[in-house]
Coordinates of N, CA, C and O in Angstrom, one line a residue:
M1 N -19.1 -1.8 20.9 CA -17.7 -0.3 20.1 C -18.1 1.0 20.6 O -19.5 1.2 20.4
R2 N -17.4 1.8 20.3 CA -17.7 3.2 20.4 C -17.1 4.0 18.8 O -16.5 3.6 18.6
L3 N -18.3 4.9 18.8 CA -17.6 5.5 17.9 C -16.9 6.6 18.2 O -17.0 7.6 19.2
N4 N -15.5 7.0 17.1 CA -14.9 8.1 18.3 C -15.5 9.0 17.6 O -16.6 9.7 16.7
S5 N -14.7 10.3 17.6 CA -15.1 11.4 16.9 C -14.8 11.9 15.8 O -15.0 12.5 15.0
K6 N -14.2 11.1 14.8 CA -13.8 11.7 13.0 C -14.7 9.6 13.1 O -14.7 10.1 11.6
G7 N -15.6 9.7 13.9 CA -16.6 8.6 13.0 C -16.1 7.4 13.0 O -16.9 6.8 12.1
Q8 N -15.3 6.4 13.2 CA -14.4 5.9 13.2 C -14.9 5.2 14.4 O -15.1 5.2 15.0
V9 N -14.6 3.5 13.8 CA -14.8 2.5 14.5 C -13.8 1.0 14.7 O -13.4 1.2 13.8
T10 N -13.9 0.1 15.9 CA -12.6 -0.3 16.0 C -13.3 -1.5 15.7 O -13.9 -1.4 16.1
I11 N -12.4 -2.7 14.7 CA -13.5 -3.9 14.5 C -12.6 -5.0 15.2 O -11.3 -4.3 14.3
P12 N -13.1 -5.4 16.2 CA -12.4 -6.3 16.8 C -11.4 -7.5 16.9 O -12.2 -7.7 15.4
A13 N -11.0 -8.1 17.0 CA -9.6 -8.7 16.4 C -9.9 -9.8 15.2 O -9.1 -10.3 14.6
E14 N -10.4 -10.4 16.8 CA -11.4 -11.2 16.9 C -12.3 -11.6 15.3 O -12.0 -12.7 14.2
L15 N -12.5 -10.6 14.8 CA -13.4 -10.3 13.3 C -12.6 -10.3 12.4 O -12.6 -11.4 11.4
R16 N -11.5 -9.1 12.6 CA -10.5 -9.7 11.9 C -9.8 -10.3 11.5 O -9.9 -11.0 10.0
R17 N -9.9 -11.2 12.0 CA -9.3 -12.5 11.7 C -9.9 -13.2 11.4 O -9.3 -13.9 10.3
K18 N -11.0 -13.5 11.5 CA -11.7 -15.0 11.2 C -12.3 -14.5 9.4 O -12.2 -14.9 8.3
Y19 N -12.6 -12.8 9.5 CA -12.7 -12.4 7.7 C -11.6 -11.9 7.1 O -12.1 -11.2 5.8
A20 N -10.5 -12.7 7.8 CA -9.3 -12.0 6.9 C -8.9 -10.6 6.5 O -8.7 -10.2 5.6
L21 N -9.1 -9.7 7.6 CA -9.5 -8.2 7.3 C -7.9 -8.1 8.2 O -7.6 -7.8 9.1
E22 N -7.3 -6.7 7.1 CA -5.5 -6.5 7.3 C -6.1 -5.0 6.9 O -6.5 -4.3 5.9
E23 N -4.7 -4.1 7.8 CA -4.4 -3.1 7.5 C -4.3 -2.5 5.6 O -4.1 -3.4 5.1
G24 N -5.3 -1.7 5.2 CA -4.9 -0.9 3.8 C -5.9 -1.4 3.2 O -6.4 -1.1 2.0
D25 N -6.3 -3.2 3.8 CA -7.9 -3.6 3.0 C -8.7 -2.3 3.0 O -9.5 -1.5 3.3
E26 N -10.0 -2.6 1.5 CA -10.5 -1.7 1.8 C -12.0 -2.5 1.5 O -12.6 -3.2 1.4
V27 N -12.7 -1.2 2.6 CA -14.3 -1.9 2.7 C -15.4 -0.8 2.0 O -14.6 0.2 2.2
E28 N -16.7 -1.6 2.5 CA -17.7 -0.1 2.1 C -18.6 0.0 3.3 O -18.9 -1.5 4.2
V29 N -19.4 0.8 3.8 CA -19.9 0.4 4.8 C -21.4 0.4 3.9 O -21.7 2.2 3.0
V30 N -22.6 -0.5 4.0 CA -23.2 -0.5 3.1 C -24.9 -0.3 4.2 O -24.7 -1.3 5.1
E31 N -25.8 0.6 3.5 CA -27.1 -0.1 4.3 C -28.2 -0.3 3.9 O -28.5 -1.1 1.9
V32 N -28.6 -1.5 4.8 CA -29.7 -2.8 4.2 C -30.5 -2.8 5.0 O -30.2 -2.5 6.2
G33 N -32.0 -2.2 4.3 CA -33.3 -1.4 5.7 C -32.8 -0.1 6.6 O -32.0 0.4 5.9
N34 N -32.3 -0.4 8.1 CA -32.2 -0.6 8.2 C -30.7 -0.4 9.9 O -30.8 -0.4 10.6
T35 N -30.1 -0.8 8.7 CA -28.7 -1.3 9.3 C -28.0 -0.9 8.6 O -28.0 -0.7 7.2
L36 N -26.7 -1.0 9.2 CA -25.4 -0.8 8.3 C -24.6 -2.2 8.5 O -24.5 -2.8 9.3
R37 N -23.7 -2.5 7.3 CA -22.5 -3.8 6.9 C -21.9 -3.1 6.3 O -21.2 -2.2 5.9
I38 N -20.4 -3.7 7.3 CA -19.3 -3.8 6.2 C -19.0 -4.8 5.8 O -19.0 -6.0 5.7
V39 N -18.5 -4.2 3.9 CA -18.4 -5.4 3.6 C -17.2 -4.8 2.5 O -16.2 -4.1 2.0
R40 N -16.5 -6.0 2.4 CA -14.9 -5.6 1.6 C -15.3 -5.4 0.2 O -16.9 -6.3 -0.5
Q41 N -14.8 -4.0 -0.6 CA -15.0 -3.7 -1.6 C -14.8 -4.6 -2.5 O -13.4 -5.6 -2.6
E42 N -15.7 -4.5 -3.8 CA -15.9 -5.2 -4.8 C -14.8 -5.2 -5.5 O -14.3 -4.2 -6.0
G43 N -13.9 -6.7 -6.0 CA -12.2 -6.4 -6.7 C -11.3 -5.5 -6.4 O -10.2 -5.2 -6.4
A44 N -10.8 -5.1 -4.6 CA -10.2 -5.1 -4.0 C -8.9 -6.0 -4.3 O -9.3 -6.6 -3.6
Q45 N -8.7 -5.1 -4.0 CA -7.0 -6.4 -4.1 C -6.4 -6.4 -2.8 O -6.3 -5.1 -2.2
R46 N -6.0 -7.1 -2.3 CA -5.1 -6.9 -1.0 C -3.6 -5.6 -1.3 O -3.5 -6.2 -2.6
R47 N -3.0 -5.2 0.1 CA -2.5 -4.4 -0.2 C -0.8 -5.0 -0.8 O -0.2 -4.4 -1.4
G48 N -1.2 -5.9 0.1 CA 0.7 -6.7 -0.7 C 0.6 -7.0 -2.2 O 1.2 -7.4 -2.6
K49 N -0.5 -8.2 -2.6 CA -0.8 -8.5 -3.8 C -0.5 -7.3 -4.4 O 0.3 -7.0 -5.5
H50 N -1.1 -5.7 -4.3 CA -1.1 -5.5 -5.3 C -0.3 -4.3 -5.4 O 0.9 -4.6 -6.9
L51 N 1.1 -4.3 -4.7 CA 2.5 -4.3 -4.7 C 3.1 -5.0 -5.3 O 3.7 -4.6 -5.9
T52 N 2.4 -6.3 -4.8 CA 4.0 -6.8 -5.6 C 3.7 -7.3 -6.9 O 4.8 -7.5 -7.8
G53 N 2.5 -7.0 -7.1 CA 1.6 -7.1 -8.8 C 3.1 -6.1 -9.4 O 3.1 -6.0 -10.4
H54 N 2.4 -5.3 -8.6 CA 3.1 -4.0 -9.5 C 4.8 -4.1 -9.5 O 5.1 -3.5 -10.6
L55 N 5.7 -4.8 -8.7 CA 6.5 -4.6 -8.9 C 7.1 -6.0 -9.6 O 8.3 -5.9 -9.9
R56 N 6.6 -7.0 -9.7 CA 6.9 -8.1 -10.9 C 7.6 -7.8 -12.1 O 7.2 -7.5 -12.7
G57 N 8.3 -8.1 -12.3 CA 9.5 -8.1 -13.3 C 10.4 -6.1 -13.7 O 10.4 -6.5 -14.6
R58 N 10.4 -5.8 -12.8 CA 10.9 -4.6 -12.7 C 12.6 -5.0 -12.4 O 13.1 -3.7 -12.3
A59 N 13.1 -6.6 -11.6 CA 14.1 -6.6 -11.0 C 15.0 -5.5 -12.1 O 15.2 -6.3 -13.3
T60 N 16.0 -5.7 -11.5 CA 17.2 -5.1 -12.5 C 18.6 -5.5 -12.4 O 19.8 -5.1 -12.4
T61 N 18.9 -7.2 -11.5 CA 19.6 -7.1 -11.4 C 19.9 -8.9 -11.9 O 18.6 -9.7 -11.8
S62 N 20.8 -9.9 -12.5 CA 20.9 -11.0 -12.7 C 21.4 -11.7 -11.7 O 21.9 -13.2 -11.7
M63 N 21.4 -11.2 -10.4 CA 22.2 -12.4 -9.1 C 20.6 -12.9 -8.6 O 19.4 -12.9 -9.0
S64 N 21.4 -14.4 -8.3 CA 20.4 -15.4 -8.3 C 19.3 -15.2 -6.4 O 20.0 -14.0 -5.6
T65 N 18.5 -15.5 -5.8 CA 17.5 -15.4 -4.8 C 18.6 -15.5 -3.8 O 18.6 -14.6 -2.9
D66 N 19.1 -16.9 -4.3 CA 20.2 -17.1 -3.3 C 21.4 -16.2 -3.0 O 22.0 -15.8 -1.9
E67 N 21.8 -15.7 -4.0 CA 22.6 -14.8 -4.0 C 22.2 -13.5 -3.4 O 23.3 -12.5 -2.2
L68 N 20.5 -12.7 -3.5 CA 20.7 -11.9 -3.1 C 20.3 -12.3 -1.1 O 20.3 -11.5 -0.3
M69 N 20.2 -12.9 -0.8 CA 19.5 -13.4 0.7 C 21.1 -13.9 1.3 O 21.3 -12.9 1.9
G70 N 22.4 -14.0 0.4 CA 23.3 -13.9 1.1 C 23.5 -12.6 1.1 O 24.1 -11.9 2.4
L71 N 23.8 -11.8 0.0 CA 24.4 -10.7 0.4 C 22.9 -9.4 1.3 O 23.5 -8.5 2.6
F72 N 22.0 -10.0 1.9 CA 21.1 -9.6 2.9 C 21.4 -9.9 4.3 O 21.3 -9.1 5.3
R73 N 22.0 -10.8 4.5 CA 22.5 -11.4 5.7 C 23.6 -10.9 5.9 O 24.2 -12.1 7.1
G74 N 23.9 -10.4 4.8 CA 25.2 -9.9 5.1 C 26.9 -11.0 5.8 O 27.5 -11.1 6.1
E75 N 26.0 -11.9 4.2 CA 27.3 -13.1 4.1 C 28.2 -13.1 3.1 O 28.4 -12.3 2.6

């Protein structure tokens, strides 16, 4: 890995998959002795869960899911 001019590094895809890290996840860089560790931020919600939680219960339609899917598909 190489540090770029902005001080950023890219976590290899294999490690992102292994640790289920996705774009938008919040992580911290923590100093432990003379090493640095990247850790998921405590209590951080995944971006998708945060968005769906924010939107849950806000629908203003009486259409069913099947009716909405038909509308989106142009049926």
